[in-house]
Amino acid sequence: MSHDSTAAPEAAARKLSGRRRKEIVAVLLFSGGPIFESSIPLSVFGIDRQDAGVPRYRLLVCGGEEGPLRTTGGLELSAPHGLEAISRAGTVVVPAWRSITSPPPEEALDALRRAHEEGARIVGLCTGAFVLAAAGLLDGRPATTHWMYAPTLAKRYPSVHVDPRELFVDDGDVLTSAGTAAGIDLCLHIVRTDHGNEAAGALARRLVVPPRRSGGQERYLDRSLPEEIGADPLAEVVAWALEHLHEQFDVETLAARAYMSRRTFDRRFRSLTGSAPLQWLITQRVLQAQRLLETSDYSVDEVAGRCGFRSPVALRGHFRRQLGSSPAAYRAAYRARRPQGERPPMDVDTAPGPTPTLHPEGGGPVPLQTRRTAAANAVGPAATSSLATAADNGREAYAGSRASLPGQRSGA
């Protein structure tokens, strides 16, 4: 899912400087970036499709550092422009960054800051969000990135309100997308914003992709655990929670096991994961319910009890908010997709206990409640063997309200 933006008031009021042109799109490439993500804006904005009713953009491909730029498969690229060309662009796209743990070149960050100050629209696709965050352009803003990197983005840049459920986030003059194909979704959204639905639809037909995709990143989330807080004392509490999801306990119980007050526990948990512990706990219960619906013949009422929900009504409400479907409808759709006659992966009598997943999200800004989706987060790698085993089967998902338009998240 995602969401259109009417932009923050201060962003909407800003005008493009005289030397920049709205129709010029600069794509900033770095060595080590994946070629697929890098090629998306080049294809969308760099090919003349006026015969199909798509208004033409002028593309400037800029090297963010000295070339040649090495990319996927050992290919070497030579960008025709340097950072100076960014000064002419009304839109600057960073399609990818080679490492979520290393800082981008300061010269490139300065160029992005100047572009933003002069009214340019700044776009980060996938790990390009890390470049925007390093430049300080995402501070206090909602943003997204590939679900696999969302925990790291939330932890490294705590002032960024990371929403890992979305395919893309439009916050007016700064836009970010999830991984790979979601970059196409965001680029189509930009064309739609600039030139309307007909132009975006014509471009989508040329690319043979949907004009708008429904849903968000939840369906793609992996079962592995992030690798960041395994040595933290809270990892033991998290491991206990994941092993006892079938029991009814609350955050106060977890705080007591951590020998902390509820307030201290909440603060510590959020600082490590970007998520409130209550939202995280609800998400883990929903994930376990999802797994039992897939692998067992328990009734929905029994699933609710085995996942620690106080009633089937509570399960249904949380399940629908996270996955956009009722438990019964989810099970029916899941079984309809399986080959006829295939048995569930395990019998109900041998189904193991709760399986975990831990997730960070960007903590929500109190003054910007209407501009963000609260997400449930994963916590960190297994500090114990139980967490490591659970990592093989755990599910990741983020809870929160859903945007009104499919595939899009708004900053408004």
JSON list of N, CA and C in Angstrom, two decimals, residues 19-90:
[
{"chain": "A", "resi": 19, "resn": "ARG", "atom": "N", "xyz": [17.27, 28.65, -12.00]},
{"chain": "A", "resi": 19, "resn": "ARG", "atom": "CA", "xyz": [18.15, 27.88, -12.89]},
{"chain": "A", "resi": 19, "resn": "ARG", "atom": "C", "xyz": [17.73, 26.43, -13.03]},
{"chain": "A", "resi": 20, "resn": "ARG", "atom": "N", "xyz": [16.76, 26.00, -12.25]},
{"chain": "A", "resi": 20, "resn": "ARG", "atom": "CA", "xyz": [16.31, 24.61, -12.33]},
{"chain": "A", "resi": 20, "resn": "ARG", "atom": "C", "xyz": [15.06, 24.50, -13.20]},
{"chain": "A", "resi": 21, "resn": "ARG", "atom": "N", "xyz": [14.91, 23.38, -13.87]},
{"chain": "A", "resi": 21, "resn": "ARG", "atom": "CA", "xyz": [13.78, 23.17, -14.74]},
{"chain": "A", "resi": 21, "resn": "ARG", "atom": "C", "xyz": [12.98, 21.95, -14.28]},
{"chain": "A", "resi": 22, "resn": "LYS", "atom": "N", "xyz": [11.68, 22.12, -14.23]},
{"chain": "A", "resi": 22, "resn": "LYS", "atom": "CA", "xyz": [10.80, 21.06, -13.72]},
{"chain": "A", "resi": 22, "resn": "LYS", "atom": "C", "xyz": [10.92, 19.78, -14.54]},
{"chain": "A", "resi": 23, "resn": "GLU", "atom": "N", "xyz": [11.12, 19.93, -15.85]},
{"chain": "A", "resi": 23, "resn": "GLU", "atom": "CA", "xyz": [11.13, 18.75, -16.71]},
{"chain": "A", "resi": 23, "resn": "GLU", "atom": "C", "xyz": [12.46, 18.00, -16.71]},
{"chain": "A", "resi": 24, "resn": "ILE", "atom": "N", "xyz": [13.48, 18.56, -16.04]},
{"chain": "A", "resi": 24, "resn": "ILE", "atom": "CA", "xyz": [14.79, 17.91, -15.99]},
{"chain": "A", "resi": 24, "resn": "ILE", "atom": "C", "xyz": [14.87, 16.99, -14.78]},
{"chain": "A", "resi": 25, "resn": "VAL", "atom": "N", "xyz": [15.21, 15.73, -15.03]},
{"chain": "A", "resi": 25, "resn": "VAL", "atom": "CA", "xyz": [15.38, 14.75, -13.97]},
{"chain": "A", "resi": 25, "resn": "VAL", "atom": "C", "xyz": [16.84, 14.31, -13.94]},
{"chain": "A", "resi": 26, "resn": "ALA", "atom": "N", "xyz": [17.49, 14.48, -12.81]},
{"chain": "A", "resi": 26, "resn": "ALA", "atom": "CA", "xyz": [18.87, 14.01, -12.64]},
{"chain": "A", "resi": 26, "resn": "ALA", "atom": "C", "xyz": [18.84, 12.71, -11.86]},
{"chain": "A", "resi": 27, "resn": "VAL", "atom": "N", "xyz": [19.53, 11.70, -12.36]},
{"chain": "A", "resi": 27, "resn": "VAL", "atom": "CA", "xyz": [19.65, 10.42, -11.68]},
{"chain": "A", "resi": 27, "resn": "VAL", "atom": "C", "xyz": [21.09, 10.29, -11.17]},
{"chain": "A", "resi": 28, "resn": "LEU", "atom": "N", "xyz": [21.23, 10.13, -9.87]},
{"chain": "A", "resi": 28, "resn": "LEU", "atom": "CA", "xyz": [22.55, 10.11, -9.23]},
{"chain": "A", "resi": 28, "resn": "LEU", "atom": "C", "xyz": [22.99, 8.67, -9.01]},
{"chain": "A", "resi": 29, "resn": "LEU", "atom": "N", "xyz": [24.06, 8.27, -9.69]},
{"chain": "A", "resi": 29, "resn": "LEU", "atom": "CA", "xyz": [24.55, 6.89, -9.61]},
{"chain": "A", "resi": 29, "resn": "LEU", "atom": "C", "xyz": [25.85, 6.82, -8.82]},
{"chain": "A", "resi": 30, "resn": "PHE", "atom": "N", "xyz": [26.03, 5.70, -8.13]},
{"chain": "A", "resi": 30, "resn": "PHE", "atom": "CA", "xyz": [27.25, 5.44, -7.37]},
{"chain": "A", "resi": 30, "resn": "PHE", "atom": "C", "xyz": [27.81, 4.09, -7.77]},
{"chain": "A", "resi": 31, "resn": "SER", "atom": "N", "xyz": [29.09, 3.91, -7.57]},
{"chain": "A", "resi": 31, "resn": "SER", "atom": "CA", "xyz": [29.71, 2.61, -7.81]},
{"chain": "A", "resi": 31, "resn": "SER", "atom": "C", "xyz": [29.16, 1.61, -6.80]},
{"chain": "A", "resi": 32, "resn": "GLY", "atom": "N", "xyz": [28.96, 0.38, -7.26]},
{"chain": "A", "resi": 32, "resn": "GLY", "atom": "CA", "xyz": [28.46, -0.66, -6.36]},
{"chain": "A", "resi": 32, "resn": "GLY", "atom": "C", "xyz": [26.95, -0.76, -6.30]},
{"chain": "A", "resi": 33, "resn": "GLY", "atom": "N", "xyz": [26.24, 0.14, -6.99]},
{"chain": "A", "resi": 33, "resn": "GLY", "atom": "CA", "xyz": [24.79, 0.09, -6.96]},
{"chain": "A", "resi": 33, "resn": "GLY", "atom": "C", "xyz": [24.26, -1.00, -7.87]},
{"chain": "A", "resi": 34, "resn": "PRO", "atom": "N", "xyz": [23.16, -1.65, -7.52]},
{"chain": "A", "resi": 34, "resn": "PRO", "atom": "CA", "xyz": [22.58, -2.70, -8.36]},
{"chain": "A", "resi": 34, "resn": "PRO", "atom": "C", "xyz": [22.03, -2.12, -9.65]},
{"chain": "A", "resi": 35, "resn": "ILE", "atom": "N", "xyz": [22.22, -2.82, -10.75]},
{"chain": "A", "resi": 35, "resn": "ILE", "atom": "CA", "xyz": [21.87, -2.26, -12.05]},
{"chain": "A", "resi": 35, "resn": "ILE", "atom": "C", "xyz": [20.36, -2.18, -12.26]},
{"chain": "A", "resi": 36, "resn": "PHE", "atom": "N", "xyz": [19.59, -3.09, -11.68]},
{"chain": "A", "resi": 36, "resn": "PHE", "atom": "CA", "xyz": [18.14, -3.06, -11.89]},
{"chain": "A", "resi": 36, "resn": "PHE", "atom": "C", "xyz": [17.56, -1.76, -11.32]},
{"chain": "A", "resi": 37, "resn": "GLU", "atom": "N", "xyz": [17.80, -1.50, -10.05]},
{"chain": "A", "resi": 37, "resn": "GLU", "atom": "CA", "xyz": [17.28, -0.29, -9.43]},
{"chain": "A", "resi": 37, "resn": "GLU", "atom": "C", "xyz": [17.78, 0.95, -10.16]},
{"chain": "A", "resi": 38, "resn": "SER", "atom": "N", "xyz": [19.05, 0.92, -10.58]},
{"chain": "A", "resi": 38, "resn": "SER", "atom": "CA", "xyz": [19.62, 2.08, -11.26]},
{"chain": "A", "resi": 38, "resn": "SER", "atom": "C", "xyz": [18.95, 2.33, -12.60]},
{"chain": "A", "resi": 39, "resn": "SER", "atom": "N", "xyz": [18.52, 1.25, -13.26]},
{"chain": "A", "resi": 39, "resn": "SER", "atom": "CA", "xyz": [17.95, 1.40, -14.60]},
{"chain": "A", "resi": 39, "resn": "SER", "atom": "C", "xyz": [16.51, 1.87, -14.59]},
{"chain": "A", "resi": 40, "resn": "ILE", "atom": "N", "xyz": [15.81, 1.73, -13.48]},
{"chain": "A", "resi": 40, "resn": "ILE", "atom": "CA", "xyz": [14.39, 2.08, -13.45]},
{"chain": "A", "resi": 40, "resn": "ILE", "atom": "C", "xyz": [14.14, 3.54, -13.81]},
{"chain": "A", "resi": 41, "resn": "PRO", "atom": "N", "xyz": [14.74, 4.51, -13.11]},
{"chain": "A", "resi": 41, "resn": "PRO", "atom": "CA", "xyz": [14.48, 5.92, -13.50]},
{"chain": "A", "resi": 41, "resn": "PRO", "atom": "C", "xyz": [15.04, 6.25, -14.87]},
{"chain": "A", "resi": 42, "resn": "LEU", "atom": "N", "xyz": [16.09, 5.56, -15.30]},
{"chain": "A", "resi": 42, "resn": "LEU", "atom": "CA", "xyz": [16.64, 5.81, -16.63]},
{"chain": "A", "resi": 42, "resn": "LEU", "atom": "C", "xyz": [15.62, 5.43, -17.69]},
{"chain": "A", "resi": 43, "resn": "SER", "atom": "N", "xyz": [14.92, 4.32, -17.47]},
{"chain": "A", "resi": 43, "resn": "SER", "atom": "CA", "xyz": [13.92, 3.87, -18.43]},
{"chain": "A", "resi": 43, "resn": "SER", "atom": "C", "xyz": [12.68, 4.74, -18.38]},
{"chain": "A", "resi": 44, "resn": "VAL", "atom": "N", "xyz": [12.24, 5.09, -17.19]},
{"chain": "A", "resi": 44, "resn": "VAL", "atom": "CA", "xyz": [11.00, 5.87, -17.05]},
{"chain": "A", "resi": 44, "resn": "VAL", "atom": "C", "xyz": [11.17, 7.29, -17.59]},
{"chain": "A", "resi": 45, "resn": "PHE", "atom": "N", "xyz": [12.27, 7.95, -17.22]},
{"chain": "A", "resi": 45, "resn": "PHE", "atom": "CA", "xyz": [12.43, 9.36, -17.54]},
{"chain": "A", "resi": 45, "resn": "PHE", "atom": "C", "xyz": [13.36, 9.62, -18.73]},
{"chain": "A", "resi": 46, "resn": "GLY", "atom": "N", "xyz": [14.04, 8.59, -19.22]},
{"chain": "A", "resi": 46, "resn": "GLY", "atom": "CA", "xyz": [15.04, 8.81, -20.24]},
{"chain": "A", "resi": 46, "resn": "GLY", "atom": "C", "xyz": [14.66, 8.40, -21.65]},
{"chain": "A", "resi": 47, "resn": "ILE", "atom": "N", "xyz": [13.46, 7.85, -21.82]},
{"chain": "A", "resi": 47, "resn": "ILE", "atom": "CA", "xyz": [13.04, 7.40, -23.15]},
{"chain": "A", "resi": 47, "resn": "ILE", "atom": "C", "xyz": [11.88, 8.27, -23.62]},
{"chain": "A", "resi": 48, "resn": "ASP", "atom": "N", "xyz": [11.96, 8.72, -24.86]},
{"chain": "A", "resi": 48, "resn": "ASP", "atom": "CA", "xyz": [10.91, 9.56, -25.43]},
{"chain": "A", "resi": 48, "resn": "ASP", "atom": "C", "xyz": [9.72, 8.69, -25.83]},
{"chain": "A", "resi": 49, "resn": "ARG", "atom": "N", "xyz": [8.61, 8.84, -25.13]},
{"chain": "A", "resi": 49, "resn": "ARG", "atom": "CA", "xyz": [7.39, 8.08, -25.43]},
{"chain": "A", "resi": 49, "resn": "ARG", "atom": "C", "xyz": [6.23, 9.03, -25.74]},
{"chain": "A", "resi": 50, "resn": "GLN", "atom": "N", "xyz": [6.53, 10.15, -26.33]},
{"chain": "A", "resi": 50, "resn": "GLN", "atom": "CA", "xyz": [5.48, 11.12, -26.63]},
{"chain": "A", "resi": 50, "resn": "GLN", "atom": "C", "xyz": [4.44, 10.55, -27.60]},
{"chain": "A", "resi": 51, "resn": "ASP", "atom": "N", "xyz": [4.85, 9.59, -28.43]},
{"chain": "A", "resi": 51, "resn": "ASP", "atom": "CA", "xyz": [3.91, 8.97, -29.36]},
{"chain": "A", "resi": 51, "resn": "ASP", "atom": "C", "xyz": [2.83, 8.20, -28.63]},
{"chain": "A", "resi": 52, "resn": "ALA", "atom": "N", "xyz": [3.11, 7.81, -27.37]},
{"chain": "A", "resi": 52, "resn": "ALA", "atom": "CA", "xyz": [2.13, 7.08, -26.57]},
{"chain": "A", "resi": 52, "resn": "ALA", "atom": "C", "xyz": [1.38, 8.00, -25.61]},
{"chain": "A", "resi": 53, "resn": "GLY", "atom": "N", "xyz": [1.61, 9.28, -25.72]},
{"chain": "A", "resi": 53, "resn": "GLY", "atom": "CA", "xyz": [0.92, 10.22, -24.85]},
{"chain": "A", "resi": 53, "resn": "GLY", "atom": "C", "xyz": [1.62, 10.47, -23.53]},
{"chain": "A", "resi": 54, "resn": "VAL", "atom": "N", "xyz": [2.90, 10.13, -23.45]},
{"chain": "A", "resi": 54, "resn": "VAL", "atom": "CA", "xyz": [3.67, 10.36, -22.23]},
{"chain": "A", "resi": 54, "resn": "VAL", "atom": "C", "xyz": [4.54, 11.59, -22.43]},
{"chain": "A", "resi": 55, "resn": "PRO", "atom": "N", "xyz": [4.30, 12.67, -21.67]},
{"chain": "A", "resi": 55, "resn": "PRO", "atom": "CA", "xyz": [5.14, 13.87, -21.81]},
{"chain": "A", "resi": 55, "resn": "PRO", "atom": "C", "xyz": [6.61, 13.54, -21.59]},
{"chain": "A", "resi": 56, "resn": "ARG", "atom": "N", "xyz": [7.45, 14.25, -22.29]},
{"chain": "A", "resi": 56, "resn": "ARG", "atom": "CA", "xyz": [8.87, 13.95, -22.26]},
{"chain": "A", "resi": 56, "resn": "ARG", "atom": "C", "xyz": [9.58, 14.65, -21.11]},
{"chain": "A", "resi": 57, "resn": "TYR", "atom": "N", "xyz": [10.47, 13.92, -20.45]},
{"chain": "A", "resi": 57, "resn": "TYR", "atom": "CA", "xyz": [11.38, 14.48, -19.47]},
{"chain": "A", "resi": 57, "resn": "TYR", "atom": "C", "xyz": [12.77, 14.58, -20.11]},
{"chain": "A", "resi": 58, "resn": "ARG", "atom": "N", "xyz": [13.59, 15.44, -19.56]},
{"chain": "A", "resi": 58, "resn": "ARG", "atom": "CA", "xyz": [14.99, 15.50, -19.99]},
{"chain": "A", "resi": 58, "resn": "ARG", "atom": "C", "xyz": [15.83, 14.86, -18.90]},
{"chain": "A", "resi": 59, "resn": "LEU", "atom": "N", "xyz": [16.57, 13.81, -19.26]},
{"chain": "A", "resi": 59, "resn": "LEU", "atom": "CA", "xyz": [17.31, 13.03, -18.28]},
{"chain": "A", "resi": 59, "resn": "LEU", "atom": "C", "xyz": [18.78, 13.43, -18.24]},
{"chain": "A", "resi": 60, "resn": "LEU", "atom": "N", "xyz": [19.30, 13.61, -17.03]},
{"chain": "A", "resi": 60, "resn": "LEU", "atom": "CA", "xyz": [20.73, 13.83, -16.81]},
{"chain": "A", "resi": 60, "resn": "LEU", "atom": "C", "xyz": [21.23, 12.73, -15.89]},
{"chain": "A", "resi": 61, "resn": "VAL", "atom": "N", "xyz": [22.12, 11.88, -16.39]},
{"chain": "A", "resi": 61, "resn": "VAL", "atom": "CA", "xyz": [22.70, 10.82, -15.56]},
{"chain": "A", "resi": 61, "resn": "VAL", "atom": "C", "xyz": [24.00, 11.34, -14.97]},
{"chain": "A", "resi": 62, "resn": "CYS", "atom": "N", "xyz": [24.05, 11.37, -13.64]},
{"chain": "A", "resi": 62, "resn": "CYS", "atom": "CA", "xyz": [25.17, 12.01, -12.94]},
{"chain": "A", "resi": 62, "resn": "CYS", "atom": "C", "xyz": [25.92, 11.00, -12.09]},
{"chain": "A", "resi": 63, "resn": "GLY", "atom": "N", "xyz": [27.23, 11.06, -12.13]},
{"chain": "A", "resi": 63, "resn": "GLY", "atom": "CA", "xyz": [28.04, 10.23, -11.26]},
{"chain": "A", "resi": 63, "resn": "GLY", "atom": "C", "xyz": [28.20, 10.89, -9.90]},
{"chain": "A", "resi": 64, "resn": "GLY", "atom": "N", "xyz": [27.89, 10.14, -8.86]},
{"chain": "A", "resi": 64, "resn": "GLY", "atom": "CA", "xyz": [28.01, 10.68, -7.51]},
{"chain": "A", "resi": 64, "resn": "GLY", "atom": "C", "xyz": [29.42, 10.62, -6.97]},
{"chain": "A", "resi": 65, "resn": "GLU", "atom": "N", "xyz": [30.34, 10.01, -7.74]},
{"chain": "A", "resi": 65, "resn": "GLU", "atom": "CA", "xyz": [31.74, 9.90, -7.36]},
{"chain": "A", "resi": 65, "resn": "GLU", "atom": "C", "xyz": [32.55, 9.62, -8.62]},
{"chain": "A", "resi": 66, "resn": "GLU", "atom": "N", "xyz": [33.85, 9.56, -8.48]},
{"chain": "A", "resi": 66, "resn": "GLU", "atom": "CA", "xyz": [34.71, 9.33, -9.63]},
{"chain": "A", "resi": 66, "resn": "GLU", "atom": "C", "xyz": [34.44, 7.97, -10.27]},
{"chain": "A", "resi": 67, "resn": "GLY", "atom": "N", "xyz": [34.40, 7.93, -11.59]},
{"chain": "A", "resi": 67, "resn": "GLY", "atom": "CA", "xyz": [34.16, 6.69, -12.31]},
{"chain": "A", "resi": 67, "resn": "GLY", "atom": "C", "xyz": [35.46, 5.96, -12.62]},
{"chain": "A", "resi": 68, "resn": "PRO", "atom": "N", "xyz": [35.37, 4.82, -13.30]},
{"chain": "A", "resi": 68, "resn": "PRO", "atom": "CA", "xyz": [34.10, 4.22, -13.72]},
{"chain": "A", "resi": 68, "resn": "PRO", "atom": "C", "xyz": [33.30, 3.65, -12.55]},
{"chain": "A", "resi": 69, "resn": "LEU", "atom": "N", "xyz": [31.99, 3.59, -12.73]},
{"chain": "A", "resi": 69, "resn": "LEU", "atom": "CA", "xyz": [31.11, 3.09, -11.69]},
{"chain": "A", "resi": 69, "resn": "LEU", "atom": "C", "xyz": [30.85, 1.61, -11.94]},
{"chain": "A", "resi": 70, "resn": "ARG", "atom": "N", "xyz": [31.22, 0.78, -11.00]},
{"chain": "A", "resi": 70, "resn": "ARG", "atom": "CA", "xyz": [31.05, -0.66, -11.15]},
{"chain": "A", "resi": 70, "resn": "ARG", "atom": "C", "xyz": [29.70, -1.08, -10.58]},
{"chain": "A", "resi": 71, "resn": "THR", "atom": "N", "xyz": [29.03, -1.97, -11.29]},
{"chain": "A", "resi": 71, "resn": "THR", "atom": "CA", "xyz": [27.70, -2.37, -10.87]},
{"chain": "A", "resi": 71, "resn": "THR", "atom": "C", "xyz": [27.54, -3.88, -10.98]},
{"chain": "A", "resi": 72, "resn": "THR", "atom": "N", "xyz": [26.30, -4.36, -10.95]},
{"chain": "A", "resi": 72, "resn": "THR", "atom": "CA", "xyz": [26.02, -5.78, -10.92]},
{"chain": "A", "resi": 72, "resn": "THR", "atom": "C", "xyz": [26.73, -6.54, -12.04]},
{"chain": "A", "resi": 73, "resn": "GLY", "atom": "N", "xyz": [27.33, -7.67, -11.69]},
{"chain": "A", "resi": 73, "resn": "GLY", "atom": "CA", "xyz": [27.99, -8.52, -12.67]},
{"chain": "A", "resi": 73, "resn": "GLY", "atom": "C", "xyz": [29.32, -8.00, -13.15]},
{"chain": "A", "resi": 74, "resn": "GLY", "atom": "N", "xyz": [29.87, -7.02, -12.43]},
{"chain": "A", "resi": 74, "resn": "GLY", "atom": "CA", "xyz": [31.16, -6.48, -12.81]},
{"chain": "A", "resi": 74, "resn": "GLY", "atom": "C", "xyz": [31.12, -5.48, -13.95]},
{"chain": "A", "resi": 75, "resn": "LEU", "atom": "N", "xyz": [29.93, -5.05, -14.34]},
{"chain": "A", "resi": 75, "resn": "LEU", "atom": "CA", "xyz": [29.81, -4.05, -15.41]},
{"chain": "A", "resi": 75, "resn": "LEU", "atom": "C", "xyz": [30.38, -2.71, -14.94]},
{"chain": "A", "resi": 76, "resn": "GLU", "atom": "N", "xyz": [30.94, -1.97, -15.86]},
{"chain": "A", "resi": 76, "resn": "GLU", "atom": "CA", "xyz": [31.45, -0.64, -15.55]},
{"chain": "A", "resi": 76, "resn": "GLU", "atom": "C", "xyz": [30.66, 0.39, -16.35]},
{"chain": "A", "resi": 77, "resn": "LEU", "atom": "N", "xyz": [30.22, 1.44, -15.65]},
{"chain": "A", "resi": 77, "resn": "LEU", "atom": "CA", "xyz": [29.45, 2.50, -16.27]},
{"chain": "A", "resi": 77, "resn": "LEU", "atom": "C", "xyz": [30.23, 3.80, -16.22]},
{"chain": "A", "resi": 78, "resn": "SER", "atom": "N", "xyz": [29.98, 4.62, -17.21]},
{"chain": "A", "resi": 78, "resn": "SER", "atom": "CA", "xyz": [30.58, 5.95, -17.24]},
{"chain": "A", "resi": 78, "resn": "SER", "atom": "C", "xyz": [29.45, 6.96, -17.34]},
{"chain": "A", "resi": 79, "resn": "ALA", "atom": "N", "xyz": [29.22, 7.72, -16.29]},
{"chain": "A", "resi": 79, "resn": "ALA", "atom": "CA", "xyz": [28.13, 8.70, -16.29]},
{"chain": "A", "resi": 79, "resn": "ALA", "atom": "C", "xyz": [28.53, 9.91, -17.13]},
{"chain": "A", "resi": 80, "resn": "PRO", "atom": "N", "xyz": [27.63, 10.40, -17.98]},
{"chain": "A", "resi": 80, "resn": "PRO", "atom": "CA", "xyz": [27.97, 11.55, -18.84]},
{"chain": "A", "resi": 80, "resn": "PRO", "atom": "C", "xyz": [28.07, 12.86, -18.10]},
{"chain": "A", "resi": 81, "resn": "HIS", "atom": "N", "xyz": [27.55, 12.93, -16.87]},
{"chain": "A", "resi": 81, "resn": "HIS", "atom": "CA", "xyz": [27.58, 14.17, -16.12]},
{"chain": "A", "resi": 81, "resn": "HIS", "atom": "C", "xyz": [28.13, 13.92, -14.72]},
{"chain": "A", "resi": 82, "resn": "GLY", "atom": "N", "xyz": [28.61, 14.98, -14.11]},
{"chain": "A", "resi": 82, "resn": "GLY", "atom": "CA", "xyz": [29.05, 14.94, -12.72]},
{"chain": "A", "resi": 82, "resn": "GLY", "atom": "C", "xyz": [28.03, 15.59, -11.82]},
{"chain": "A", "resi": 83, "resn": "LEU", "atom": "N", "xyz": [28.43, 15.83, -10.59]},
{"chain": "A", "resi": 83, "resn": "LEU", "atom": "CA", "xyz": [27.51, 16.41, -9.61]},
{"chain": "A", "resi": 83, "resn": "LEU", "atom": "C", "xyz": [27.03, 17.80, -10.00]},
{"chain": "A", "resi": 84, "resn": "GLU", "atom": "N", "xyz": [27.83, 18.52, -10.79]},
{"chain": "A", "resi": 84, "resn": "GLU", "atom": "CA", "xyz": [27.45, 19.89, -11.15]},
{"chain": "A", "resi": 84, "resn": "GLU", "atom": "C", "xyz": [26.15, 19.94, -11.94]},
{"chain": "A", "resi": 85, "resn": "ALA", "atom": "N", "xyz": [25.84, 18.86, -12.67]},
{"chain": "A", "resi": 85, "resn": "ALA", "atom": "CA", "xyz": [24.62, 18.86, -13.49]},
{"chain": "A", "resi": 85, "resn": "ALA", "atom": "C", "xyz": [23.35, 18.83, -12.65]},
{"chain": "A", "resi": 86, "resn": "ILE", "atom": "N", "xyz": [23.46, 18.40, -11.41]},
{"chain": "A", "resi": 86, "resn": "ILE", "atom": "CA", "xyz": [22.30, 18.35, -10.53]},
{"chain": "A", "resi": 86, "resn": "ILE", "atom": "C", "xyz": [21.71, 19.75, -10.34]},
{"chain": "A", "resi": 87, "resn": "SER", "atom": "N", "xyz": [22.53, 20.77, -10.49]},
{"chain": "A", "resi": 87, "resn": "SER", "atom": "CA", "xyz": [22.07, 22.15, -10.27]},
{"chain": "A", "resi": 87, "resn": "SER", "atom": "C", "xyz": [21.00, 22.59, -11.26]},
{"chain": "A", "resi": 88, "resn": "ARG", "atom": "N", "xyz": [20.79, 21.82, -12.33]},
{"chain": "A", "resi": 88, "resn": "ARG", "atom": "CA", "xyz": [19.77, 22.18, -13.33]},
{"chain": "A", "resi": 88, "resn": "ARG", "atom": "C", "xyz": [18.48, 21.40, -13.16]},
{"chain": "A", "resi": 89, "resn": "ALA", "atom": "N", "xyz": [18.46, 20.42, -12.28]},
{"chain": "A", "resi": 89, "resn": "ALA", "atom": "CA", "xyz": [17.33, 19.48, -12.22]},
{"chain": "A", "resi": 89, "resn": "ALA", "atom": "C", "xyz": [16.23, 19.94, -11.27]},
{"chain": "A", "resi": 90, "resn": "GLY", "atom": "N", "xyz": [15.00, 19.71, -11.70]},
{"chain": "A", "resi": 90, "resn": "GLY", "atom": "CA", "xyz": [13.86, 19.94, -10.82]},
{"chain": "A", "resi": 90, "resn": "GLY", "atom": "C", "xyz": [13.53, 18.72, -9.99]}
]
